[in-house]
mmCIF file of C-alpha atoms in Angstrom:
data_model
loop_
_atom_site.group_PDB
_atom_site.id
_atom_site.type_symbol
_atom_site.label_atom_id
_atom_site.label_comp_id
_atom_site.label_asym_id
_atom_site.label_seq_id
_atom_site.Cartn_x
_atom_site.Cartn_y
_atom_site.Cartn_z
ATOM 1 C CA MET A 1 13.312 -1.842 17.416
ATOM 2 C CA THR A 2 11.591 1.426 18.337
ATOM 3 C CA LYS A 3 7.880 0.677 18.796
ATOM 4 C CA VAL A 4 6.102 4.000 18.513
ATOM 5 C CA MET A 5 2.680 2.379 18.975
ATOM 6 C CA GLN A 6 3.580 0.191 21.945
ATOM 7 C CA GLY A 7 0.730 0.177 24.453
ATOM 8 C CA VAL A 8 -1.930 0.808 21.788
ATOM 9 C CA ARG A 9 -4.475 -1.944 21.215
ATOM 10 C CA VAL A 10 -6.319 -2.192 17.903
ATOM 11 C CA LEU A 11 -9.396 -4.381 17.507
ATOM 12 C CA GLU A 12 -9.690 -5.228 13.816
ATOM 13 C CA VAL A 13 -12.922 -6.618 12.393
ATOM 14 C CA ALA A 14 -11.972 -6.614 8.740
ATOM 15 C CA GLN A 15 -10.908 -8.821 5.869
ATOM 16 C CA PHE A 16 -9.116 -8.767 2.500
ATOM 17 C CA THR A 17 -6.218 -6.255 2.258
ATOM 18 C CA PHE A 18 -7.348 -2.603 2.360
ATOM 19 C CA VAL A 19 -8.188 -2.192 6.047
ATOM 20 C CA PRO A 20 -6.122 -5.122 7.369
ATOM 21 C CA ALA A 21 -3.098 -3.418 5.755
ATOM 22 C CA ALA A 22 -3.653 -0.539 8.184
ATOM 23 C CA GLY A 23 -3.637 -3.008 11.058
ATOM 24 C CA GLY A 24 -0.468 -4.556 9.648
ATOM 25 C CA ILE A 25 1.303 -1.190 9.591
ATOM 26 C CA LEU A 26 0.189 -0.412 13.153
ATOM 27 C CA ALA A 27 1.432 -3.843 14.246
ATOM 28 C CA ASP A 28 4.766 -3.057 12.541
ATOM 29 C CA TRP A 29 4.916 0.072 14.687
ATOM 30 C CA GLY A 30 4.337 -1.884 17.889
ATOM 31 C CA ALA A 31 0.571 -1.909 18.422
ATOM 32 C CA ASP A 32 -1.173 -5.018 19.739
ATOM 33 C CA VAL A 33 -3.514 -5.756 16.849
ATOM 34 C CA ILE A 34 -6.201 -8.344 17.502
ATOM 35 C CA LYS A 35 -7.708 -9.582 14.266
ATOM 36 C CA VAL A 36 -11.251 -10.944 14.617
ATOM 37 C CA GLU A 37 -12.038 -13.671 12.102
ATOM 38 C CA HIS A 38 -14.965 -15.978 11.516
ATOM 39 C CA PRO A 39 -14.356 -19.092 13.626
ATOM 40 C CA VAL A 40 -14.858 -21.470 10.677
ATOM 41 C CA ARG A 41 -13.966 -19.572 7.490
ATOM 42 C CA GLY A 42 -11.482 -17.042 8.807
ATOM 43 C CA ASP A 43 -10.700 -14.005 6.675
ATOM 44 C CA THR A 44 -12.220 -14.675 3.237
ATOM 45 C CA GLN A 45 -8.881 -13.810 1.653
ATOM 46 C CA ARG A 46 -7.386 -16.966 3.155
ATOM 47 C CA GLY A 47 -9.364 -18.843 0.514
ATOM 48 C CA PHE A 48 -7.802 -16.919 -2.383
ATOM 49 C CA LEU A 49 -5.323 -19.573 -3.441
ATOM 50 C CA ASN A 50 -4.973 -18.538 -7.073
ATOM 51 C CA MET A 51 -4.072 -14.959 -7.909
ATOM 52 C CA GLY A 52 -3.416 -14.032 -11.519
ATOM 53 C CA GLY A 53 -2.623 -17.622 -12.380
ATOM 54 C CA VAL A 54 -0.193 -18.021 -9.456
ATOM 55 C CA THR A 55 -1.075 -20.785 -7.002
ATOM 56 C CA LEU A 56 -0.505 -19.879 -3.355
ATOM 57 C CA ASP A 57 0.332 -22.232 -0.485
ATOM 58 C CA PRO A 58 -2.159 -21.701 2.388
ATOM 59 C CA LEU A 59 0.733 -22.050 4.874
ATOM 60 C CA ARG A 60 2.874 -19.560 2.938
ATOM 61 C CA HIS A 61 0.095 -17.283 1.762
ATOM 62 C CA THR A 62 1.815 -14.044 0.808
ATOM 63 C CA LEU A 63 -1.461 -12.233 0.145
ATOM 64 C CA VAL A 64 -2.431 -12.924 3.758
ATOM 65 C CA GLU A 65 1.031 -12.291 5.173
ATOM 66 C CA HIS A 66 1.447 -8.848 3.588
ATOM 67 C CA PRO A 67 -1.416 -7.112 5.475
ATOM 68 C CA ASN A 68 -1.572 -9.336 8.563
ATOM 69 C CA ARG A 69 1.969 -9.840 9.839
ATOM 70 C CA GLY A 70 2.493 -9.119 13.518
ATOM 71 C CA LYS A 71 -1.152 -9.598 14.557
ATOM 72 C CA ARG A 72 -2.981 -12.030 16.794
ATOM 73 C CA SER A 73 -6.088 -13.808 15.493
ATOM 74 C CA VAL A 74 -9.233 -14.507 17.524
ATOM 75 C CA GLY A 75 -12.107 -16.514 16.061
ATOM 76 C CA ILE A 76 -15.486 -14.972 16.925
ATOM 77 C CA ASP A 77 -18.855 -15.388 15.248
ATOM 78 C CA VAL A 78 -20.068 -11.810 15.542
ATOM 79 C CA SER A 79 -23.498 -12.764 14.197
ATOM 80 C CA THR A 80 -24.341 -14.471 17.479
ATOM 81 C CA PRO A 81 -25.286 -12.706 20.752
ATOM 82 C CA GLU A 82 -22.579 -14.653 22.561
ATOM 83 C CA GLY A 83 -19.961 -13.667 20.011
ATOM 84 C CA GLN A 84 -21.055 -10.037 20.143
ATOM 85 C CA GLN A 85 -20.622 -10.055 23.901
ATOM 86 C CA VAL A 86 -17.059 -11.347 23.527
ATOM 87 C CA LEU A 87 -16.386 -8.649 20.933
ATOM 88 C CA TYR A 88 -17.648 -6.001 23.357
ATOM 89 C CA GLU A 89 -15.381 -7.301 26.114
ATOM 90 C CA LEU A 90 -12.429 -6.955 23.754
ATOM 91 C CA ALA A 91 -13.597 -3.483 22.706
ATOM 92 C CA LYS A 92 -13.491 -2.341 26.326
ATOM 93 C CA THR A 93 -9.719 -2.913 26.288
ATOM 94 C CA ALA A 94 -9.039 -1.358 22.871
ATOM 95 C CA ASP A 95 -7.921 2.097 21.773
ATOM 96 C CA VAL A 96 -9.021 1.658 18.174
ATOM 97 C CA PHE A 97 -11.812 -0.247 16.440
ATOM 98 C CA LEU A 98 -10.924 -0.899 12.801
ATOM 99 C CA THR A 99 -13.384 -2.251 10.247
ATOM 100 C CA ASN A 100 -14.240 -2.441 6.561
ATOM 101 C CA TYR A 101 -17.592 -4.181 6.823
ATOM 102 C CA LEU A 102 -20.479 -2.475 5.071
ATOM 103 C CA PRO A 103 -22.837 -0.357 7.198
ATOM 104 C CA GLN A 104 -25.723 -2.783 6.840
ATOM 105 C CA VAL A 105 -23.507 -5.611 8.117
ATOM 106 C CA ARG A 106 -22.215 -3.486 10.995
ATOM 107 C CA GLN A 107 -25.784 -2.701 12.000
ATOM 108 C CA LYS A 108 -27.053 -6.254 11.642
ATOM 109 C CA ASN A 109 -24.231 -7.658 13.765
ATOM 110 C CA LYS A 110 -24.248 -4.764 16.250
ATOM 111 C CA PHE A 111 -20.702 -3.489 15.903
ATOM 112 C CA ASP A 112 -21.385 -0.130 14.260
ATOM 113 C CA VAL A 113 -20.017 2.958 15.950
ATOM 114 C CA GLU A 114 -22.942 3.415 18.346
ATOM 115 C CA HIS A 115 -22.689 -0.187 19.571
ATOM 116 C CA ILE A 116 -18.941 -0.042 20.164
ATOM 117 C CA ARG A 117 -19.057 3.449 21.668
ATOM 118 C CA ALA A 118 -21.754 2.301 24.091
ATOM 119 C CA ILE A 119 -19.174 -0.109 25.470
ATOM 120 C CA ASN A 120 -16.111 2.164 25.158
ATOM 121 C CA PRO A 121 -16.855 5.887 24.646
ATOM 122 C CA ASP A 122 -13.152 6.678 24.273
ATOM 123 C CA ILE A 123 -12.463 4.332 21.387
ATOM 124 C CA ILE A 124 -11.363 5.656 18.008
ATOM 125 C CA TYR A 125 -13.634 4.182 15.359
ATOM 126 C CA ALA A 126 -11.920 3.781 11.964
ATOM 127 C CA ARG A 127 -13.771 2.751 8.809
ATOM 128 C CA GLY A 128 -12.416 1.799 5.436
ATOM 129 C CA SER A 129 -14.867 1.577 2.554
ATOM 130 C CA ALA A 130 -15.060 1.306 -1.194
ATOM 131 C CA LEU A 131 -16.809 4.604 -1.924
ATOM 132 C CA GLY A 132 -17.064 6.476 1.373
ATOM 133 C CA ASP A 133 -19.422 6.361 4.345
ATOM 134 C CA LYS A 134 -21.759 9.049 2.998
ATOM 135 C CA GLY A 135 -23.876 9.355 -0.126
ATOM 136 C CA PRO A 136 -26.269 7.079 -2.044
ATOM 137 C CA GLU A 137 -23.685 4.304 -2.530
ATOM 138 C CA ARG A 138 -22.364 4.019 1.021
ATOM 139 C CA GLU A 139 -23.811 0.504 1.233
ATOM 140 C CA VAL A 140 -22.088 -0.642 -1.976
ATOM 141 C CA GLY A 141 -18.920 -2.699 -1.657
ATOM 142 C CA GLY A 142 -15.933 -2.823 -3.935
ATOM 143 C CA PHE A 143 -12.286 -3.722 -4.393
ATOM 144 C CA ASP A 144 -9.246 -1.724 -5.391
ATOM 145 C CA GLY A 145 -9.696 -3.003 -8.946
ATOM 146 C CA THR A 146 -13.150 -1.434 -9.158
ATOM 147 C CA CYS A 147 -12.781 1.701 -7.028
ATOM 148 C CA PHE A 148 -9.104 2.624 -6.895
ATOM 149 C CA TRP A 149 -8.277 1.571 -10.453
ATOM 150 C CA ALA A 150 -11.366 1.703 -12.655
ATOM 151 C CA ARG A 151 -13.891 4.161 -11.257
ATOM 152 C CA SER A 152 -11.335 6.686 -10.028
ATOM 153 C CA GLY A 153 -9.953 7.480 -13.484
ATOM 154 C CA ILE A 154 -6.540 5.940 -12.851
ATOM 155 C CA ALA A 155 -7.031 3.160 -15.424
ATOM 156 C CA HIS A 156 -8.105 5.767 -17.970
ATOM 157 C CA ALA A 157 -5.108 7.994 -17.258
ATOM 158 C CA MET A 158 -2.651 5.100 -17.379
ATOM 159 C CA THR A 159 -3.949 3.841 -20.742
ATOM 160 C CA PRO A 160 -2.721 5.481 -23.967
ATOM 161 C CA GLU A 161 -5.663 6.746 -25.990
ATOM 162 C CA GLU A 162 -4.504 4.705 -28.996
ATOM 163 C CA MET A 163 -5.292 1.474 -27.157
ATOM 164 C CA PRO A 164 -8.710 -0.123 -27.698
ATOM 165 C CA GLY A 165 -9.527 -0.424 -24.012
ATOM 166 C CA PRO A 166 -8.210 0.336 -20.535
ATOM 167 C CA LEU A 167 -5.215 -1.411 -19.036
ATOM 168 C CA GLY A 168 -5.996 -3.872 -16.279
ATOM 169 C CA GLN A 169 -4.575 -3.471 -12.813
ATOM 170 C CA GLY A 170 -1.395 -5.536 -12.881
ATOM 171 C CA ILE A 171 -0.572 -5.274 -9.168
ATOM 172 C CA PRO A 172 -2.954 -7.028 -6.754
ATOM 173 C CA ALA A 173 -3.910 -4.959 -3.688
ATOM 174 C CA PHE A 174 -2.255 -1.860 -5.174
ATOM 175 C CA GLY A 175 -4.780 0.676 -3.931
ATOM 176 C CA ASP A 176 -5.455 -1.449 -0.846
ATOM 177 C CA SER A 177 -1.877 -1.122 0.359
ATOM 178 C CA ILE A 178 -1.734 2.625 -0.286
ATOM 179 C CA GLY A 179 -5.097 3.179 1.391
ATOM 180 C CA GLY A 180 -4.106 1.054 4.381
ATOM 181 C CA MET A 181 -1.184 3.384 4.976
ATOM 182 C CA PHE A 182 -3.572 6.356 4.883
ATOM 183 C CA ILE A 183 -5.784 4.722 7.508
ATOM 184 C CA ALA A 184 -2.778 4.015 9.733
ATOM 185 C CA GLY A 185 -1.736 7.647 9.448
ATOM 186 C CA GLY A 186 -5.263 8.801 10.260
ATOM 187 C CA ILE A 187 -5.397 6.561 13.317
ATOM 188 C CA SER A 188 -2.045 7.912 14.492
ATOM 189 C CA SER A 189 -3.376 11.460 14.214
ATOM 190 C CA ALA A 190 -6.592 10.494 15.993
ATOM 191 C CA LEU A 191 -4.615 8.965 18.870
ATOM 192 C CA TYR A 192 -2.579 12.159 19.157
ATOM 193 C CA HIS A 193 -5.770 14.257 19.118
ATOM 194 C CA ARG A 194 -7.317 12.106 21.843
ATOM 195 C CA GLU A 195 -4.164 12.440 23.938
ATOM 196 C CA LYS A 196 -4.264 16.242 23.633
ATOM 197 C CA THR A 197 -8.014 16.887 23.899
ATOM 198 C CA GLY A 198 -9.643 13.761 25.308
ATOM 199 C CA GLU A 199 -11.900 13.518 22.236
ATOM 200 C CA ALA A 200 -12.206 10.194 20.426
ATOM 201 C CA VAL A 201 -13.036 10.700 16.757
ATOM 202 C CA GLU A 202 -14.410 8.623 13.909
ATOM 203 C CA LEU A 203 -12.377 8.482 10.732
ATOM 204 C CA ASP A 204 -13.024 7.312 7.193
ATOM 205 C CA VAL A 205 -10.808 6.414 4.255
ATOM 206 C CA SER A 206 -12.214 5.016 1.017
ATOM 207 C CA LEU A 207 -10.521 3.364 -1.924
ATOM 208 C CA LEU A 208 -11.990 6.101 -4.108
ATOM 209 C CA SER A 209 -10.556 8.885 -1.941
ATOM 210 C CA THR A 210 -7.224 7.064 -1.855
ATOM 211 C CA ALA A 211 -7.079 7.082 -5.639
ATOM 212 C CA TRP A 212 -8.108 10.709 -5.859
ATOM 213 C CA TRP A 213 -5.446 11.861 -3.431
ATOM 214 C CA ALA A 214 -2.810 9.790 -5.245
ATOM 215 C CA SER A 215 -3.933 11.436 -8.498
ATOM 216 C CA GLY A 216 -4.635 14.822 -6.941
ATOM 217 C CA ALA A 217 -2.085 16.878 -8.862
ATOM 218 C CA VAL A 218 -3.442 15.962 -12.273
ATOM 219 C CA ILE A 219 -7.067 16.119 -11.107
ATOM 220 C CA ALA A 220 -6.486 19.662 -9.851
ATOM 221 C CA GLN A 221 -4.945 20.500 -13.221
ATOM 222 C CA GLY A 222 -7.978 19.077 -14.980
ATOM 223 C CA MET A 223 -10.423 20.998 -12.818
ATOM 224 C CA GLU A 224 -8.473 24.198 -13.430
ATOM 225 C CA THR A 225 -7.762 23.885 -17.149
ATOM 226 C CA GLY A 226 -10.179 21.238 -18.428
ATOM 227 C CA ILE A 227 -7.163 19.307 -19.760
ATOM 228 C CA LEU A 228 -6.261 15.838 -18.508
ATOM 229 C CA THR A 229 -3.076 14.129 -19.560
ATOM 230 C CA ARG A 230 -2.831 10.406 -20.306
ATOM 231 C CA ASN A 231 0.054 8.040 -20.761
ATOM 232 C CA ALA A 232 1.545 7.989 -24.231
ATOM 233 C CA MET A 233 2.286 4.861 -26.218
ATOM 234 C CA PRO A 234 5.751 3.514 -25.395
ATOM 235 C CA HIS A 235 8.561 4.740 -27.628
ATOM 236 C CA SER A 236 12.254 5.482 -27.326
ATOM 237 C CA GLY A 237 12.608 9.212 -27.080
ATOM 238 C CA GLY A 238 12.056 12.344 -25.051
ATOM 239 C CA GLY A 239 9.259 14.811 -24.652
ATOM 240 C CA ALA A 240 8.103 17.212 -27.341
ATOM 241 C CA LYS A 241 9.567 20.133 -25.387
ATOM 242 C CA ASN A 242 12.257 18.467 -23.277
ATOM 243 C CA PRO A 243 14.350 15.675 -24.839
ATOM 244 C CA PHE A 244 15.953 15.014 -21.457
ATOM 245 C CA MET A 245 12.593 13.704 -20.170
ATOM 246 C CA GLY A 246 11.647 10.283 -21.507
ATOM 247 C CA ASN A 247 12.340 6.563 -21.792
ATOM 248 C CA TYR A 248 15.222 5.429 -23.967
ATOM 249 C CA TRP A 249 15.649 1.872 -25.154
ATOM 250 C CA THR A 250 18.984 0.093 -24.946
ATOM 251 C CA SER A 251 20.528 -2.354 -27.429
ATOM 252 C CA ASP A 252 19.321 -5.403 -25.474
ATOM 253 C CA GLY A 253 15.739 -4.301 -24.851
ATOM 254 C CA GLY A 254 16.232 -2.507 -21.547
ATOM 255 C CA THR A 255 14.987 0.986 -20.790
ATOM 256 C CA ILE A 256 16.648 3.983 -19.159
ATOM 257 C CA ASN A 257 14.409 6.745 -17.872
ATOM 258 C CA LEU A 258 15.754 10.286 -18.082
ATOM 259 C CA CYS A 259 14.040 12.757 -15.780
ATOM 260 C CA ILE A 260 16.050 15.956 -16.100
ATOM 261 C CA VAL A 261 13.181 18.307 -15.428
ATOM 262 C CA SER A 262 15.342 21.429 -15.704
ATOM 263 C CA PRO A 263 18.265 21.018 -18.149
ATOM 264 C CA THR A 264 19.891 24.304 -17.119
ATOM 265 C CA GLY A 265 23.595 23.664 -16.573
ATOM 266 C CA LEU A 266 23.216 19.983 -17.472
ATOM 267 C CA ILE A 267 23.226 19.962 -21.279
ATOM 268 C CA ARG A 268 26.942 19.335 -21.759
ATOM 269 C CA ASP A 269 27.162 16.808 -18.912
ATOM 270 C CA THR A 270 24.234 14.816 -20.325
ATOM 271 C CA PHE A 271 25.550 14.663 -23.888
ATOM 272 C CA GLU A 272 29.028 13.740 -22.639
ATOM 273 C CA HIS A 273 27.655 10.874 -20.568
ATOM 274 C CA ILE A 274 25.845 9.366 -23.534
ATOM 275 C CA GLY A 275 29.059 9.514 -25.569
ATOM 276 C CA ARG A 276 28.079 12.461 -27.753
ATOM 277 C CA PRO A 277 30.168 15.413 -26.518
ATOM 278 C CA ASP A 278 29.935 16.858 -30.013
ATOM 279 C CA ALA A 279 26.229 17.478 -29.492
ATOM 280 C CA ALA A 280 27.032 19.801 -26.610
ATOM 281 C CA ASP A 281 28.843 22.058 -29.109
ATOM 282 C CA ASP A 282 25.964 21.985 -31.586
ATOM 283 C CA PRO A 283 24.399 25.487 -31.680
ATOM 284 C CA ARG A 284 20.968 23.860 -31.782
ATOM 285 C CA PHE A 285 21.516 22.779 -28.185
ATOM 286 C CA LYS A 286 23.639 25.635 -26.856
ATOM 287 C CA ASP A 287 21.120 26.601 -24.169
ATOM 288 C CA VAL A 288 17.739 25.513 -22.818
ATOM 289 C CA PRO A 289 15.585 27.604 -25.221
ATOM 290 C CA SER A 290 17.558 26.191 -28.159
ATOM 291 C CA LEU A 291 17.267 22.662 -26.769
ATOM 292 C CA ILE A 292 13.505 23.039 -26.466
ATOM 293 C CA GLU A 293 13.212 24.444 -29.983
ATOM 294 C CA ASN A 294 15.181 21.492 -31.373
ATOM 295 C CA ALA A 295 13.863 18.836 -29.007
ATOM 296 C CA ALA A 296 13.111 16.311 -31.748
ATOM 297 C CA ALA A 297 16.684 16.435 -33.068
ATOM 298 C CA ALA A 298 18.169 16.083 -29.601
ATOM 299 C CA SER A 299 15.805 13.208 -28.826
ATOM 300 C CA GLY A 300 16.993 11.403 -31.937
ATOM 301 C CA ILE A 301 20.633 11.769 -30.896
ATOM 302 C CA LEU A 302 19.872 10.428 -27.434
ATOM 303 C CA ALA A 303 17.821 7.518 -28.776
ATOM 304 C CA GLY A 304 20.610 6.516 -31.143
ATOM 305 C CA ALA A 305 23.234 6.678 -28.419
ATOM 306 C CA PHE A 306 21.243 4.593 -25.954
ATOM 307 C CA ALA A 307 20.438 2.021 -28.639
ATOM 308 C CA ALA A 308 24.149 1.434 -29.235
ATOM 309 C CA GLN A 309 24.896 -0.056 -25.812
ATOM 310 C CA PRO A 310 23.254 -2.628 -23.472
ATOM 311 C CA PHE A 311 21.307 -1.883 -20.317
ATOM 312 C CA ALA A 312 24.115 -2.911 -17.924
ATOM 313 C CA TYR A 313 26.523 -0.546 -19.655
ATOM 314 C CA TRP A 314 24.212 2.421 -19.113
ATOM 315 C CA ARG A 315 23.515 1.525 -15.483
ATOM 316 C CA GLN A 316 27.215 1.850 -14.804
ATOM 317 C CA ARG A 317 27.979 4.694 -17.202
ATOM 318 C CA LEU A 318 25.292 7.061 -15.881
ATOM 319 C CA LYS A 319 26.222 6.746 -12.211
ATOM 320 C CA THR A 320 28.292 9.930 -12.432
ATOM 321 C CA MET A 321 25.781 11.902 -14.515
ATOM 322 C CA ARG A 322 24.542 15.009 -12.724
ATOM 323 C CA GLY A 323 20.999 14.892 -14.101
ATOM 324 C CA GLN A 324 18.328 12.560 -12.739
ATOM 325 C CA TRP A 325 17.807 9.155 -14.323
ATOM 326 C CA ALA A 326 16.713 5.646 -13.371
ATOM 327 C CA PRO A 327 16.883 2.122 -14.728
ATOM 328 C CA VAL A 328 13.411 0.794 -15.516
ATOM 329 C CA GLN A 329 13.220 -2.349 -13.389
ATOM 330 C CA SER A 330 10.709 -5.062 -12.617
ATOM 331 C CA LEU A 331 9.360 -5.481 -9.106
ATOM 332 C CA ILE A 332 11.523 -8.590 -8.758
ATOM 333 C CA ASP A 333 14.575 -6.595 -9.872
ATOM 334 C CA LEU A 334 13.922 -4.280 -6.940
ATOM 335 C CA THR A 335 14.432 -7.146 -4.476
ATOM 336 C CA THR A 336 18.133 -7.190 -5.366
ATOM 337 C CA ASP A 337 18.542 -3.449 -5.834
ATOM 338 C CA GLU A 338 21.457 -2.496 -3.593
ATOM 339 C CA GLN A 339 19.749 0.686 -2.438
ATOM 340 C CA ALA A 340 16.516 -1.117 -1.527
ATOM 341 C CA VAL A 341 18.448 -3.777 0.359
ATOM 342 C CA ALA A 342 20.590 -1.183 2.156
ATOM 343 C CA ASN A 343 17.421 0.514 3.400
ATOM 344 C CA ASP A 344 15.965 -2.688 4.876
ATOM 345 C CA MET A 345 13.017 -2.740 2.475
ATOM 346 C CA ILE A 346 12.751 -6.524 2.662
ATOM 347 C CA ILE A 347 11.865 -8.243 5.935
ATOM 348 C CA GLU A 348 11.751 -11.901 6.896
ATOM 349 C CA VAL A 349 9.225 -13.745 9.039
ATOM 350 C CA GLU A 350 9.039 -17.397 9.948
ATOM 351 C CA GLY A 351 6.900 -19.593 7.733
ATOM 352 C CA ALA A 352 3.830 -21.235 9.253
ATOM 353 C CA ASP A 353 4.956 -24.467 7.610
ATOM 354 C CA GLY A 354 8.259 -24.441 9.482
ATOM 355 C CA GLY A 355 10.183 -24.055 6.237
ATOM 356 C CA ALA A 356 12.319 -21.245 4.907
ATOM 357 C CA PRO A 357 11.527 -17.708 6.092
ATOM 358 C CA LEU A 358 8.998 -15.706 4.104
ATOM 359 C CA ARG A 359 10.262 -12.456 2.615
ATOM 360 C CA LEU A 360 7.869 -9.516 2.789
ATOM 361 C CA VAL A 361 7.967 -5.782 2.119
ATOM 362 C CA ARG A 362 8.278 -3.404 5.055
ATOM 363 C CA GLY A 363 6.097 -0.324 5.278
ATOM 364 C CA PRO A 364 7.415 2.966 3.898
ATOM 365 C CA VAL A 365 8.132 4.550 7.311
ATOM 366 C CA GLN A 366 11.337 3.664 9.152
ATOM 367 C CA PHE A 367 12.100 4.872 12.672
ATOM 368 C CA ASN A 368 15.679 5.573 13.799
ATOM 369 C CA HIS A 369 17.107 3.745 10.764
ATOM 370 C CA GLU A 370 16.128 0.466 12.439
ATOM 371 C CA PRO A 371 15.151 -2.647 10.449
ATOM 372 C CA LEU A 372 11.636 -3.891 11.088
ATOM 373 C CA VAL A 373 11.264 -6.916 13.337
ATOM 374 C CA THR A 374 7.877 -8.604 13.305
ATOM 375 C CA THR A 375 6.192 -12.008 13.266
ATOM 376 C CA ARG A 376 4.313 -13.934 10.609
ATOM 377 C CA ALA A 377 0.599 -13.465 10.067
ATOM 378 C CA PRO A 378 -1.420 -15.603 12.457
ATOM 379 C CA GLN A 379 -3.248 -18.682 11.350
ATOM 380 C CA ALA A 380 -7.017 -18.209 11.581
ATOM 381 C CA SER A 381 -8.145 -18.121 15.245
ATOM 382 C CA GLU A 382 -4.634 -19.017 16.401
ATOM 383 C CA HIS A 383 -4.727 -16.857 19.531
ATOM 384 C CA THR A 384 -8.367 -17.137 20.602
ATOM 385 C CA GLU A 385 -7.821 -18.869 23.926
ATOM 386 C CA LEU A 386 -4.742 -16.833 24.850
ATOM 387 C CA VAL A 387 -6.389 -13.459 24.225
ATOM 388 C CA LEU A 388 -9.590 -14.377 26.041
ATOM 389 C CA MET A 389 -7.653 -15.658 29.047
ATOM 390 C CA GLU A 390 -5.782 -12.352 29.089
ATOM 391 C CA LEU A 391 -9.196 -10.708 29.520
ATOM 392 C CA GLY A 392 -9.662 -12.803 32.641
ATOM 393 C CA MET A 393 -12.168 -15.169 31.040
ATOM 394 C CA GLU A 394 -12.524 -18.476 32.869
ATOM 395 C CA TRP A 395 -11.837 -21.708 31.007
ATOM 396 C CA ASP A 396 -15.354 -23.020 31.623
ATOM 397 C CA ARG A 397 -16.817 -20.028 29.808
ATOM 398 C CA ILE A 398 -14.351 -20.410 26.936
ATOM 399 C CA GLU A 399 -15.409 -24.041 26.547
ATOM 400 C CA ALA A 400 -19.081 -23.062 26.642
ATOM 401 C CA LEU A 401 -18.552 -20.408 23.973
ATOM 402 C CA LYS A 402 -16.737 -22.957 21.812
ATOM 403 C CA ASN A 403 -19.529 -25.472 22.206
ATOM 404 C CA ALA A 404 -22.058 -22.803 21.208
ATOM 405 C CA GLY A 405 -20.039 -22.011 18.047
ATOM 406 C CA ALA A 406 -19.526 -18.403 19.161
ATOM 407 C CA ILE A 407 -15.745 -18.690 19.161
ATOM 408 C CA ALA A 408 -13.128 -20.969 17.627
#
């Protein structure tokens, strides 16, 4: 597998998903990512054994595996002077320092940018935060549910106005995973900049900024026009101006999404594929202006046609249609989608319990069409001794640090 980040070392002092997901992506790309965890508790997320009513096995902990595959774990108590010294020795060997701890914690435990740069002036210092590293709330923490989903406006935009309250975030670590990719991209750019200029930069990505970029098109529209669009209540039918844009329900409760943004040249083909070639000869739909003017009538014809056949029928029938469409699937459906499988979107790593392999999702970037090959997430502090010996640390010192509780 092409490892575009081979030779890059990332020192990660972070927990949960948002920032560790960036380390996971960089590890996927070949970086040596050393994850620093508390020597007793480990990453706090290791203790999340019930998510949305689903009980997780600590040895097959998918919420830990997703952002931490491919890393090595070192247990260090960074609140102790001895642990801080070990952290500094690791920082000397690193290209990137990656953290999501709050500024007051970074200062208290002496791993803020000035402390790390005093040890390694050439290190890239990457911060992930809830709300950004500037402003009156820079010391306030948060999760993707609070910052990416709720505060950002995404929950509001995703909720139809007829509903009594906002939809909850149904996908754990949704904004975390997106934001982690942004951090990985920023680090890649920072490494390139350092290579070209010799300057090591600081970089910041917040969950709030992640949400705003993801929603940027509609936010820009709102700032320009004062109008913000929200999701509509589900119904079978097309848009008020374009009947070829909408969700249509099938006879067995499935949904087909039509997304024919520009119907020009596609009116006859679309009506023929839904089994209503007669509609293509209807003067109400003879061209795009006529179709728009009679959108409600066309939508009714489409809804009736889709309702007459089951989901599987339409998945096969529409494969030759020229306009854009998609089956509305569940996330589990996607795991058997032939196109997802063909593009290596599922990876396997060994289970820490020695059982069947764990299936995970690869990152969105693929190099040279090659499937991703990586290892499972480390157990907490699994590689402490190995990594410290690689630094040249003598065994007597390692034992002394263990006895002092500074390392695991």
